[in-house]
Coordinates of C-alpha atoms in Angstrom, one line a residue:
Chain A
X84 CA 10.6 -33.4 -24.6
X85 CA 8.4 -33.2 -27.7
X86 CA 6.2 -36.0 -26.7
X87 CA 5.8 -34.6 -23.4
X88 CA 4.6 -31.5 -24.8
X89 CA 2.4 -33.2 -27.1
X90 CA 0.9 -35.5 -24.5
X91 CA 1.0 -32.9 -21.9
X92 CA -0.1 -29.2 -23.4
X93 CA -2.7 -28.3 -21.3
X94 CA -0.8 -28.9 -18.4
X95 CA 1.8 -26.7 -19.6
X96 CA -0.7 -24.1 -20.2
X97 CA -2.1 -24.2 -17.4
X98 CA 1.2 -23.8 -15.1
X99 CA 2.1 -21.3 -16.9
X100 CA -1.4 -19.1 -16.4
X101 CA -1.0 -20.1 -12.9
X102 CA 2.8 -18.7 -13.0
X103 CA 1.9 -15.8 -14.4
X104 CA -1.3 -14.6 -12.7
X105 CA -0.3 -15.4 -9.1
X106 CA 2.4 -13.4 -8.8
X107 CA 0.2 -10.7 -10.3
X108 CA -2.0 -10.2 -7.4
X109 CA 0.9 -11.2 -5.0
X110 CA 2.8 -7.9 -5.8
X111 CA 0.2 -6.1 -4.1
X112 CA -0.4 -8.5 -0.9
X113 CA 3.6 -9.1 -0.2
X114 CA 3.4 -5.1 0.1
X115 CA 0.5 -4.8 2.0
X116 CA 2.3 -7.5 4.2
X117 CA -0.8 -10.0 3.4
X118 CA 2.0 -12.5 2.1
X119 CA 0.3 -15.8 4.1
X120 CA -3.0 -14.9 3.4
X121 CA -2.6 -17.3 0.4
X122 CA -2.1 -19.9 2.7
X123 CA -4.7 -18.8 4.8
X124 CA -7.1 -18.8 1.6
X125 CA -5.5 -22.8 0.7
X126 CA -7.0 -23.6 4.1
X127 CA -10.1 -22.5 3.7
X128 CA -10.2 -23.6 0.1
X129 CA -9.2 -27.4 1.0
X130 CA -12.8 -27.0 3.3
X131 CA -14.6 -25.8 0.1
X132 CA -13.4 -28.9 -1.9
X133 CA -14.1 -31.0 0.8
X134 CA -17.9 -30.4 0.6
X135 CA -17.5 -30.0 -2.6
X136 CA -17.1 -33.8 -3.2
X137 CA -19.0 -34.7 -0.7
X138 CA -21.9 -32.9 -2.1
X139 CA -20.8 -34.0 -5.6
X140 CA -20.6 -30.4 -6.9
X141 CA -17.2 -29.4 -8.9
X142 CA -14.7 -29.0 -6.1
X143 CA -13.2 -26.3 -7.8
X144 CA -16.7 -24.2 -8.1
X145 CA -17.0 -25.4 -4.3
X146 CA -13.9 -24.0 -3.4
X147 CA -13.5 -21.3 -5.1
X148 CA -17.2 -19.9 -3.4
X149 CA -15.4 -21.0 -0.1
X150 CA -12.1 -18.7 -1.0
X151 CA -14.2 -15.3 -1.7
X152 CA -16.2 -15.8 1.4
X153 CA -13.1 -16.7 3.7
X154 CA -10.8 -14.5 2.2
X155 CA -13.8 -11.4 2.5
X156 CA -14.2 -12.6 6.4
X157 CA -10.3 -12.4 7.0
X158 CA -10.3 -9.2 5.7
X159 CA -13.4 -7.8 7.8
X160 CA -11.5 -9.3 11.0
X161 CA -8.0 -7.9 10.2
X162 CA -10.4 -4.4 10.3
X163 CA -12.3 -4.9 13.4
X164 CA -10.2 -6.8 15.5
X165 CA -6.4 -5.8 14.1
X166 CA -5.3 -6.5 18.0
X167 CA -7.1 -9.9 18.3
X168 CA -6.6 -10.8 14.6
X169 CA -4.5 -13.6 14.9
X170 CA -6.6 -15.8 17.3
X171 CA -9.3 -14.9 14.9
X172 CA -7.5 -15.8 11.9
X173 CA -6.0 -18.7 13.1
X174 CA -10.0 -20.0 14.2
X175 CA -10.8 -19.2 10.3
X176 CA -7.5 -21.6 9.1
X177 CA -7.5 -24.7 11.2
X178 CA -11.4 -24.7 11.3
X179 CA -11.4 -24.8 8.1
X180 CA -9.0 -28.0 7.5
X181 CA -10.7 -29.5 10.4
X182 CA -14.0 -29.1 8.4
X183 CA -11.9 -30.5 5.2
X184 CA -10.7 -33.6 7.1
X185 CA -13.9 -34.3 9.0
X186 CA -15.9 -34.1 5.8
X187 CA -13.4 -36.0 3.3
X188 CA -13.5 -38.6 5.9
X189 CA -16.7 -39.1 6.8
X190 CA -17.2 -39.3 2.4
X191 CA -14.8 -41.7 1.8
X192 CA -12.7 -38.9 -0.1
X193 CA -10.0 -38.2 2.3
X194 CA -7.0 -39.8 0.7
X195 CA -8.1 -40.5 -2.9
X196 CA -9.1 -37.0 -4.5
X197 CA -8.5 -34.6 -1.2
X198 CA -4.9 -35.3 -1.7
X199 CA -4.7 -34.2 -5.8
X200 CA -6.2 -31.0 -4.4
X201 CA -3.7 -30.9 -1.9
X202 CA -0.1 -31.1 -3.7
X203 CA -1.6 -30.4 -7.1
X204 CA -2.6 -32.5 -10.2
X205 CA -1.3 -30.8 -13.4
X206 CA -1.0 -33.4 -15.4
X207 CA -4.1 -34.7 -15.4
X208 CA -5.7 -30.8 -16.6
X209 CA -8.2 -31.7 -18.8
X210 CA -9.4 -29.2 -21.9
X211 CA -12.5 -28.1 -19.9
X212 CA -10.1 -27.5 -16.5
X213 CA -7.6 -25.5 -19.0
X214 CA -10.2 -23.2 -20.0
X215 CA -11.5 -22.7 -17.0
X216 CA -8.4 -21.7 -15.7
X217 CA -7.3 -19.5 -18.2
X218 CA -10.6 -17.7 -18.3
X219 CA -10.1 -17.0 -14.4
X220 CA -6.6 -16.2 -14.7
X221 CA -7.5 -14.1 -17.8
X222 CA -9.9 -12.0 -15.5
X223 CA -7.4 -11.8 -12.3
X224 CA -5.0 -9.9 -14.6
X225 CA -8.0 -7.4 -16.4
X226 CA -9.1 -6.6 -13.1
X227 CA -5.5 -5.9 -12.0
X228 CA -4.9 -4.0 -15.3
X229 CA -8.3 -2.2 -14.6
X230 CA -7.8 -1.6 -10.9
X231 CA -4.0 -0.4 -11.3
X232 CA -4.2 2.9 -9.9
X233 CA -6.0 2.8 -6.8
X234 CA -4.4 -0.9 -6.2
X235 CA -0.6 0.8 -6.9
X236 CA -2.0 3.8 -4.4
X237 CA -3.0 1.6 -1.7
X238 CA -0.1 -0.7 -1.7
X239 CA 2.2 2.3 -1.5
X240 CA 0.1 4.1 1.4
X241 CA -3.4 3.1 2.5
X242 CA -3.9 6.4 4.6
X243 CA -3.0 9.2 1.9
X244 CA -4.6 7.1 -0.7
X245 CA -7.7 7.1 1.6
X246 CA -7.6 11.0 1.9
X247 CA -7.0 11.3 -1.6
X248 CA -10.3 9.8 -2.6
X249 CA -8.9 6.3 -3.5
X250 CA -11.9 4.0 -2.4
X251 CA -9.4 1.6 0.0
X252 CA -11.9 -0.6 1.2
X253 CA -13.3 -1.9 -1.7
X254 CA -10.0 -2.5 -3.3
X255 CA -8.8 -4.4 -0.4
X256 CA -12.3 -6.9 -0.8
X257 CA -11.2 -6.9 -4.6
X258 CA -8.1 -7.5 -3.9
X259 CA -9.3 -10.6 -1.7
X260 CA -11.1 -11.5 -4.2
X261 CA -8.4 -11.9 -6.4
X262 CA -6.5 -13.5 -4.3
X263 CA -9.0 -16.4 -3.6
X264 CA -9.7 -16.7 -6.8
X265 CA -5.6 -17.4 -7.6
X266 CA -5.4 -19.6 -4.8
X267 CA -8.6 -21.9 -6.2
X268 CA -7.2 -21.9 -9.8
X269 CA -3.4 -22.6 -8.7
X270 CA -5.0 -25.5 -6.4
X271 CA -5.5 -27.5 -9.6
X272 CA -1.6 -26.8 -10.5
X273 CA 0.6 -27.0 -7.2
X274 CA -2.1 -27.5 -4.5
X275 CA -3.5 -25.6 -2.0
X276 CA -0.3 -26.3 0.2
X277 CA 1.9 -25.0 -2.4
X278 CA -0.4 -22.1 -4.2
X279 CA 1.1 -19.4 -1.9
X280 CA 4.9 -20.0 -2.8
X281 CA 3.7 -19.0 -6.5
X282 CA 2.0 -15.9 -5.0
X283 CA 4.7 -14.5 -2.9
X284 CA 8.1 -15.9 -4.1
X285 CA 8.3 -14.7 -7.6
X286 CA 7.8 -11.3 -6.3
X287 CA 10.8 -11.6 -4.0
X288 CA 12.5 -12.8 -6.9
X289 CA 11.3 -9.6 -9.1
X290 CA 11.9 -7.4 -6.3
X291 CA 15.4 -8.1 -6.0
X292 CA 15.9 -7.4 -9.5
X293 CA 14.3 -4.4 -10.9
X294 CA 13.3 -0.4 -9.2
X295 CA 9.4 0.2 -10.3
X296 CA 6.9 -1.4 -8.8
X297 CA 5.1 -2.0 -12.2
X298 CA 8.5 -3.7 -13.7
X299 CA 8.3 -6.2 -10.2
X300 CA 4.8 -6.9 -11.0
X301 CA 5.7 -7.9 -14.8
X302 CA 9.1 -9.2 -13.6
X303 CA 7.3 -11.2 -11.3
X304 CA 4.4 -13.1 -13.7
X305 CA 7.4 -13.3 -16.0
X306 CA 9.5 -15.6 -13.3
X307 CA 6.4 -17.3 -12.5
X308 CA 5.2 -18.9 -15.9
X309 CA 8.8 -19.6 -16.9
X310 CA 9.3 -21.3 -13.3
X311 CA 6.5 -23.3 -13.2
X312 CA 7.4 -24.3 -17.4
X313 CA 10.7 -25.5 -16.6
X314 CA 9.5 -27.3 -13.1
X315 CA 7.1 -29.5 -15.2
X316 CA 9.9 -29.9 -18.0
X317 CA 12.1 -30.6 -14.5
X318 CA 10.0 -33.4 -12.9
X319 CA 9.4 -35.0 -16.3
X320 CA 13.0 -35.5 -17.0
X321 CA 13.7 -36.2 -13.0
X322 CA 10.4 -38.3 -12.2
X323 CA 9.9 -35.7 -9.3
X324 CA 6.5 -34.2 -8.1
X325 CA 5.7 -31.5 -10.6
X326 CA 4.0 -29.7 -7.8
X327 CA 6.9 -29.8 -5.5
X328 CA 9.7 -29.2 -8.2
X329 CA 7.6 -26.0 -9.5
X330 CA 8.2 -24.5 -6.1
X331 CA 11.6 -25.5 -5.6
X332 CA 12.5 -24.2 -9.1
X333 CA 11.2 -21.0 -7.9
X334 CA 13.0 -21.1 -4.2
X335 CA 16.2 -22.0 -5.7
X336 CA 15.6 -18.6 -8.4
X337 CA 14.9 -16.6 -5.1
X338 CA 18.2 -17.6 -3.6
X339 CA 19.9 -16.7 -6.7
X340 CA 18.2 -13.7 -7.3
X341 CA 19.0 -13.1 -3.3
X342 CA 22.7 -13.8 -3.7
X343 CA 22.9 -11.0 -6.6
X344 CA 21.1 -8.3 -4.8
X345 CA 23.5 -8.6 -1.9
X346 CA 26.6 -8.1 -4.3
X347 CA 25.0 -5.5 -6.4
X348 CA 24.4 -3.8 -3.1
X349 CA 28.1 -4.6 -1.8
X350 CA 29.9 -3.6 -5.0
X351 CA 28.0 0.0 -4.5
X352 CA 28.9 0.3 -1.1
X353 CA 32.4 -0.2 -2.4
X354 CA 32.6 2.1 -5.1
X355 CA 31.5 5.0 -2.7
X356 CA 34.2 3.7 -0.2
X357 CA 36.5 3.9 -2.9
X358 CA 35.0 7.5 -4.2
X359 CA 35.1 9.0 -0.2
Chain B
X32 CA -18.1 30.4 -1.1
X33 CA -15.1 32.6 -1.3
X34 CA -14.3 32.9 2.8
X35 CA -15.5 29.8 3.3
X36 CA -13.1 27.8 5.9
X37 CA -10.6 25.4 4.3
X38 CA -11.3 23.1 7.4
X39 CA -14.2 23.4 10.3
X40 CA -14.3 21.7 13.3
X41 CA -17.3 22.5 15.3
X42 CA -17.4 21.2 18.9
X43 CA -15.4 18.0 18.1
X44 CA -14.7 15.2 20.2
X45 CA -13.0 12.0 20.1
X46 CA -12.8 9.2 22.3
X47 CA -10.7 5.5 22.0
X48 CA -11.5 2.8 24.3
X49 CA -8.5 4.1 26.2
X50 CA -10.1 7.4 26.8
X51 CA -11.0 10.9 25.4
X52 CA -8.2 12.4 23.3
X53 CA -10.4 15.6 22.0
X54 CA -12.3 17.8 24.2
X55 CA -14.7 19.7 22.8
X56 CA -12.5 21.3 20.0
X57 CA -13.6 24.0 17.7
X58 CA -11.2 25.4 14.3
X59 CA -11.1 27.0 11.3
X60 CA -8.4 27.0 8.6
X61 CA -8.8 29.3 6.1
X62 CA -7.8 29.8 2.5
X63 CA -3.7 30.8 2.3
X64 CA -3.2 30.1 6.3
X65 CA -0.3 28.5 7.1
X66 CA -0.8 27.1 10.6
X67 CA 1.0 25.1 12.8
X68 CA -0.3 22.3 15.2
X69 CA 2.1 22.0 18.2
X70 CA 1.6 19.3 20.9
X71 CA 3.5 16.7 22.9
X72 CA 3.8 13.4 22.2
X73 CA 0.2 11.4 22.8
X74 CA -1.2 15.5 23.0
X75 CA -3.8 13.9 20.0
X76 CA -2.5 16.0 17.3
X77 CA -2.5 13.0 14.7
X78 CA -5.7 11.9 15.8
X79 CA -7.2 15.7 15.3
X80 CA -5.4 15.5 12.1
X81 CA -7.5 12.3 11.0
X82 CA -10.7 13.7 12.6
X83 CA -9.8 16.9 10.2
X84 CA -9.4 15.2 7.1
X85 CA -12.6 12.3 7.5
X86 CA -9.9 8.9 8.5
X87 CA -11.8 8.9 11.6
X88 CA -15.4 9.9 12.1
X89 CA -15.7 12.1 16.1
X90 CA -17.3 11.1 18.4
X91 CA -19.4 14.2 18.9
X92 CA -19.6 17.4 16.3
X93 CA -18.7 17.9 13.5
X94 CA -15.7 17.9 10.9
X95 CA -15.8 20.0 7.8
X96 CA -13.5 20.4 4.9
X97 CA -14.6 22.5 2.2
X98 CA -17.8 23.4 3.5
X99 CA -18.4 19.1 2.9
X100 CA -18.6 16.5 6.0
X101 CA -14.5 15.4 5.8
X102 CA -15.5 11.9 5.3
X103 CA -16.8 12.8 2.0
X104 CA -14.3 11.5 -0.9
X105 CA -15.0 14.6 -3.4
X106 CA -14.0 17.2 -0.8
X107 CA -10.7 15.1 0.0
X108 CA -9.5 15.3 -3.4
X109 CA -8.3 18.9 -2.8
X110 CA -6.4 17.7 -0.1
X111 CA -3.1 16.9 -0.3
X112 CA -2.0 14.7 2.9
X113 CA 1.6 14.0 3.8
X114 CA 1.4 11.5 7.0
X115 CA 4.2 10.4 8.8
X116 CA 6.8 9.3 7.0
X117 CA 7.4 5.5 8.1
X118 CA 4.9 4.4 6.5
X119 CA 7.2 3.8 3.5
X120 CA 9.1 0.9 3.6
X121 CA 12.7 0.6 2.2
X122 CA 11.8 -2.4 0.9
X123 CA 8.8 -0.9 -1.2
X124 CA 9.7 -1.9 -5.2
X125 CA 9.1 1.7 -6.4
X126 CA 10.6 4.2 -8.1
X127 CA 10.1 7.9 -7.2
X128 CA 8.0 8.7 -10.2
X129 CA 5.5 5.7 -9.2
X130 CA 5.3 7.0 -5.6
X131 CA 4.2 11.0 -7.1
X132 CA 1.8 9.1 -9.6
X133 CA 0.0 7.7 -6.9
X134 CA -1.3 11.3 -5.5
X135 CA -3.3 11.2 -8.6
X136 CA -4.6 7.7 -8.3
X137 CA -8.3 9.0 -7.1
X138 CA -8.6 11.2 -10.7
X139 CA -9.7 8.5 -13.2
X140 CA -11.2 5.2 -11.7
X141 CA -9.9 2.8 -14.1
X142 CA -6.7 1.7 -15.7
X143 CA -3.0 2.8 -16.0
X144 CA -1.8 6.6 -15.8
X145 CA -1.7 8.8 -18.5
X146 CA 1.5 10.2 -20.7
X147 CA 0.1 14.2 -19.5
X148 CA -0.2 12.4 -15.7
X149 CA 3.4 11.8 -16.2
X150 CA 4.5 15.1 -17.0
X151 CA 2.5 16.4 -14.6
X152 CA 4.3 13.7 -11.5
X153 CA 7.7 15.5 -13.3
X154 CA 6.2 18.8 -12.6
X155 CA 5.3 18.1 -9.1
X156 CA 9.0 17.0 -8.3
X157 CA 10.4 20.0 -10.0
X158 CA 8.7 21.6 -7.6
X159 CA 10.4 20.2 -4.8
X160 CA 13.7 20.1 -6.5
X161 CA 13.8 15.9 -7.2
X162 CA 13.2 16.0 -10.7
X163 CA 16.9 14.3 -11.2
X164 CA 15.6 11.5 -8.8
X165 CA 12.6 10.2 -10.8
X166 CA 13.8 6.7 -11.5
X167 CA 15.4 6.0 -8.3
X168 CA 13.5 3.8 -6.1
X169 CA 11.8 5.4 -3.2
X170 CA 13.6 3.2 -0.5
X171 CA 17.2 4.0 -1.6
X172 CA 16.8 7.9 -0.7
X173 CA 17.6 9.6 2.3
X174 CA 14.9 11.0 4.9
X175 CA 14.6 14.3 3.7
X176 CA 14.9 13.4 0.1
X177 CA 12.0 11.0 0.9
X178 CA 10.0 13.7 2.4
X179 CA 10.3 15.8 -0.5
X180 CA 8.4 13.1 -2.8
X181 CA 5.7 12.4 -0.3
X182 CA 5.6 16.4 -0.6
X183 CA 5.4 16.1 -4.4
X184 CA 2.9 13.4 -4.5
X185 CA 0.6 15.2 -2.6
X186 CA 1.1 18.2 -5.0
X187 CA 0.5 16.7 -7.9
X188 CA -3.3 17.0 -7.8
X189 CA -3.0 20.7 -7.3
X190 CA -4.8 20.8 -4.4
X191 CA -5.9 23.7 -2.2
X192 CA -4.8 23.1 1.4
X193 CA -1.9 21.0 2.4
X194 CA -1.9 18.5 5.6
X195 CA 1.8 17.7 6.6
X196 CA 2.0 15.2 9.6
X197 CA 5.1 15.7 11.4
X198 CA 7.0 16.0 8.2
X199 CA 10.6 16.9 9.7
X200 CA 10.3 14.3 12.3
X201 CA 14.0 12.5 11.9
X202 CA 15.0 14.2 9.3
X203 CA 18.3 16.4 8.9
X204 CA 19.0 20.2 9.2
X205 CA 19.5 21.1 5.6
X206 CA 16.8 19.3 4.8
X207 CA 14.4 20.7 7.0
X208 CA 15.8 24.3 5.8
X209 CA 15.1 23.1 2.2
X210 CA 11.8 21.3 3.2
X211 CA 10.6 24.9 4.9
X212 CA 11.6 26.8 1.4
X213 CA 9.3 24.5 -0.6
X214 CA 6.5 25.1 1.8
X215 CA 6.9 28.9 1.7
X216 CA 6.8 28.9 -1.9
X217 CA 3.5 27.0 -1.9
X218 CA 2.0 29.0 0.4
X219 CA 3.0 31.9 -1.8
X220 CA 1.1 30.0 -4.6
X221 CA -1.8 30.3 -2.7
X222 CA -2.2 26.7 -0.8
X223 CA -3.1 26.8 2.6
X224 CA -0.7 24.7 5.1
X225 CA -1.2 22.6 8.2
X226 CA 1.7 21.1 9.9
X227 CA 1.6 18.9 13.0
X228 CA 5.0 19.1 14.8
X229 CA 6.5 19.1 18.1
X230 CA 8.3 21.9 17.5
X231 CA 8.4 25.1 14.9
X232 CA 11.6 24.2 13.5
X233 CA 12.9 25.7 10.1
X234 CA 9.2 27.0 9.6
X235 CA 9.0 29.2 12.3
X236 CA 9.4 32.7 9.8
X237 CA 7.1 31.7 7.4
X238 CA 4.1 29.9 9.8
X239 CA 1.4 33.0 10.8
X240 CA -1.0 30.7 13.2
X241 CA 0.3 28.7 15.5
X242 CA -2.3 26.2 17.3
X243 CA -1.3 24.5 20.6
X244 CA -3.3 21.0 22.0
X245 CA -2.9 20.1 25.7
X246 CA -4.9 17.2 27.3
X247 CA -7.3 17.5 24.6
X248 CA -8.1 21.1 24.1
X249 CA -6.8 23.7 21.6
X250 CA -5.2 27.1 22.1
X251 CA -4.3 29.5 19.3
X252 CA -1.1 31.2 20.6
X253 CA 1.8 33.4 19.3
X254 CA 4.9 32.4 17.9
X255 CA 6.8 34.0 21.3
X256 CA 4.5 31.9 23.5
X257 CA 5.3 28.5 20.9
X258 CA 8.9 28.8 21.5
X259 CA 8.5 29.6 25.6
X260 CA 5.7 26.8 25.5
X261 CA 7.7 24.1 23.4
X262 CA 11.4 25.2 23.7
X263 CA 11.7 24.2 20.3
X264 CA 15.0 26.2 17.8
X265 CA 14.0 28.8 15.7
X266 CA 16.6 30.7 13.4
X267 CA 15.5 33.6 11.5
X268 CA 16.5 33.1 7.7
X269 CA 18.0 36.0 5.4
X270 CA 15.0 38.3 4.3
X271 CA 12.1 36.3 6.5
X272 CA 11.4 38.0 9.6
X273 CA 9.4 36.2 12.4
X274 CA 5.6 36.8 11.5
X275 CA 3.4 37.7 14.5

């Protein structure tokens, strides 16, 4: 274990900044039933590094540019067109990884470096990836620290936090925002197949477990780093897909975390039987 | 200006693509009224509602709150708005406390809310009698209960006129009893009320306007002509006759 430590630091680092920001900004979308839209996003970001190699730019600067502007589209759709949305969203997505496979292909990139981008490539995180994933992950969480109120308003109720002078619409593009930028920074850890499981699971997790919405959000980023720690520890000892074992160390924590809700919520039941 | 109308709707109308909902509909709330909006289901009340408080611009005229155009953000932050009540979800990861914090989201741009905000969240659900439910989370409450936060959360900016979607909708007797004794005492306070409802329910002693929208235009009528009109209960309560 101490030699995979040594040897592999940043990657450690760097799963864990993942971990912890994704289910940061995932506590708002899961309740503003945007849970998919980090797939969505991994679609759209897959096209970004696509051209990105192709135009021999940094994929992740490529994609990254690609995730804002999709993920600001997808929002501007769900708001004009909420009863047509889904054709429309679903033009955005597969247009998008039809862009990424006609490009990769036609650049002799399709199954060399698309497919790191794809399922993740921790452990290859260089120093100069690390820091550029802590310093976005840094910013996704000052923001959300920043923005807390008016994001904590909105995700309880977009109406009356409209009324009450909460400025809804340009949280939601933040909030978009955010989200893309997650989704192009956990790309490098679990790919863009995989980068919404961090966003959304570890708040089911969190919200099984604790009342305020602040403590789910902490609970959350805390689950997150810890599972995608012990999924690299995991796949080092196993010789398993770190990627992969990340997320399933985190599904089987929801099923757990699923198992003690329900009898938590049976016991009470009881007791009031019993008190009646 | 000391008269000046709470709300002011002059010649409003509103159209969706499915058709016109508001005809050419003209209001005033003023300061300490306590009004209620009767209707039938699909009568437009909600949408008059949003047109009222600036969530949807008319189509023609012109919507005032506090002398402002309604879609301005500074005169909606002496609004408190209750909407209807599903739009909480049981699933929501929030405590009670969180839920009254967010009424005062729109006060400071930036950051976390304050120790005094706190107290003042605590305040706004003694108010309503839920102090003792703070910590609880939202979702594991009961109807009325739940309606008594979203009333507390939209207290807890003090503001001067209160906008209460069908707030009794599905919710119990006793709670609707309790529910009409908060509102009196706030109207007592001094904030003006406006309730969209089907029916006058438990507020009928206390309400002094009663406003009635059918296929799109508004009537002002008395409280005998509501309950002939509507058929809705009304039971007077000890010490509150029925104002005229």
């Amino acid at each position: 274990m101490i030699t995979f430590i040594r040897n592999f630091w940043p990657a450690l680092l760097a799963a864990s900044v993942v971990g912890a920001a994704a289910p940061a900004i995932g506590t708002f979308l899961v309740q503003r039933r945007l849970s998919l839209i980090g797939d969505g996003v991994g679609h759209i970001a897959l096209a970004g590094v696509a051209i990105g190699l192709w135009l021999k730019i940094s994929p992740l600067a490529s994609a990254l540019g690609f995730s804002i502007l999709g993920a600001i589209g997808i929002d501007r759709l769900r708001r004009r067109a909420p009863e047509e949305g889904d054709m429309a969203l679903a033009l955005f997505f597969y247009g998008s990884i039809a862009i990424a496979v006609v490009v990769a292909s036609a650049s002799g990139n399709f199954s060399v470096n698309l497919f790191g981008f794809l399922f993740g490539q921790v452990l290859t995180t260089s120093l100069g990836e690390l820091i550029t994933i802590a310093a976005l992950g840094a910013a996704v969480i000052a923001v959300v620290s920043l923005l807390y109120r008016g994001l904590l308003a909105s995700a309880i109720d977009e109406e009356a936090a409209t009324v009450a002078g909460v400025p809804v619409s340009v949280l939601n593009v933040f909030l978009m925002i955010l989200g893309a930028v997650t989704v192009g920074v956990g790309m490098q850890v679990v790919g863009v197949l995989l980068v919404a499981a961090l966003l959304v699971l570890p708040v089911g997790i969190a919200r099984n477990l604790v009342r305020s919405f602040r403590g789910t959000m902490l609970t959350a980023s805390a689950v997150g780093a810890g599972a995608a720690l012990v999924g690299l520890f995991v796949s080092n000892a196993a010789n398993t897909a770190p990627s992969g074992t990340i997320v399933l160390v985190v599904c089987a924590l929801f099923v757990l975390s699923d198992g003690w809700r329900r009898t938590r919520v049976a016991m009470v039941r009881r007791q009031s039987e019993e008190t009646v | 200006m000391r008269d000046q109308p709470l709300i002011e709707l002059r010649s409003v109308s509103f159209s969706y693509e499915t058709g016109r909902v508001l005809a050419d509909v003209s209001l005033k709330i003023n300061p300490k009224d306590y009004v209620v909006l009767l209707g039938a289901n699909g009568s437009g009340k909600s949408t008059l509602l949003k047109v009222a408080v600036g969530l949807l611009k008319p189509t023609t005229g012109a919507a005032m709150l506090f002398g402002r155009p309604a879609t301005d953000a500074r005169a909606r932050e002496r609004v408190g708005y209750v909407p209807q009540r599903a739009v909480i979800s049981s699933r929501l990861p929030a405590t009670v406390l969180e839920v009254v914090l967010a009424g005062r989201a729109a006060q400071r741009r930036f950051g976390g809310f304050t120790r005094a905000e706190r107290q003042q969240a605590l305040r706004a659900l003694e108010r309503v009698g839920m102090q003792d439910f703070a910590r609880r989370r939202i979702g594991e409450l009961s109807g009325g209960q739940q309606q008594r936060v979203l009333i507390a959360r939209a207290l807890v900016s003090d503001p001067e006129l209160l906008i209460l979607d069908e707030p009794t909708a599905g919710v119990d007797r006793d709670s609707q009893i309790a529910f009409a004794r908060v509102l009196r005492e706030l109207n007592g306070d001094g904030v003006a009320i406006v309730i969209v409802a089907h029916d006058l329910g438990a507020v009928a002693p206390d309400v002094r306007r009663v406003l009635a929208l059918h296929q799109g235009h508004i009537d002002e009528i008395s409280l005998e002509e509501a309950r002939e009109r509507v058929g809705m209960f009304v039971e007077d309560h000890p010490g509150h006759g029925v104002a005229g």
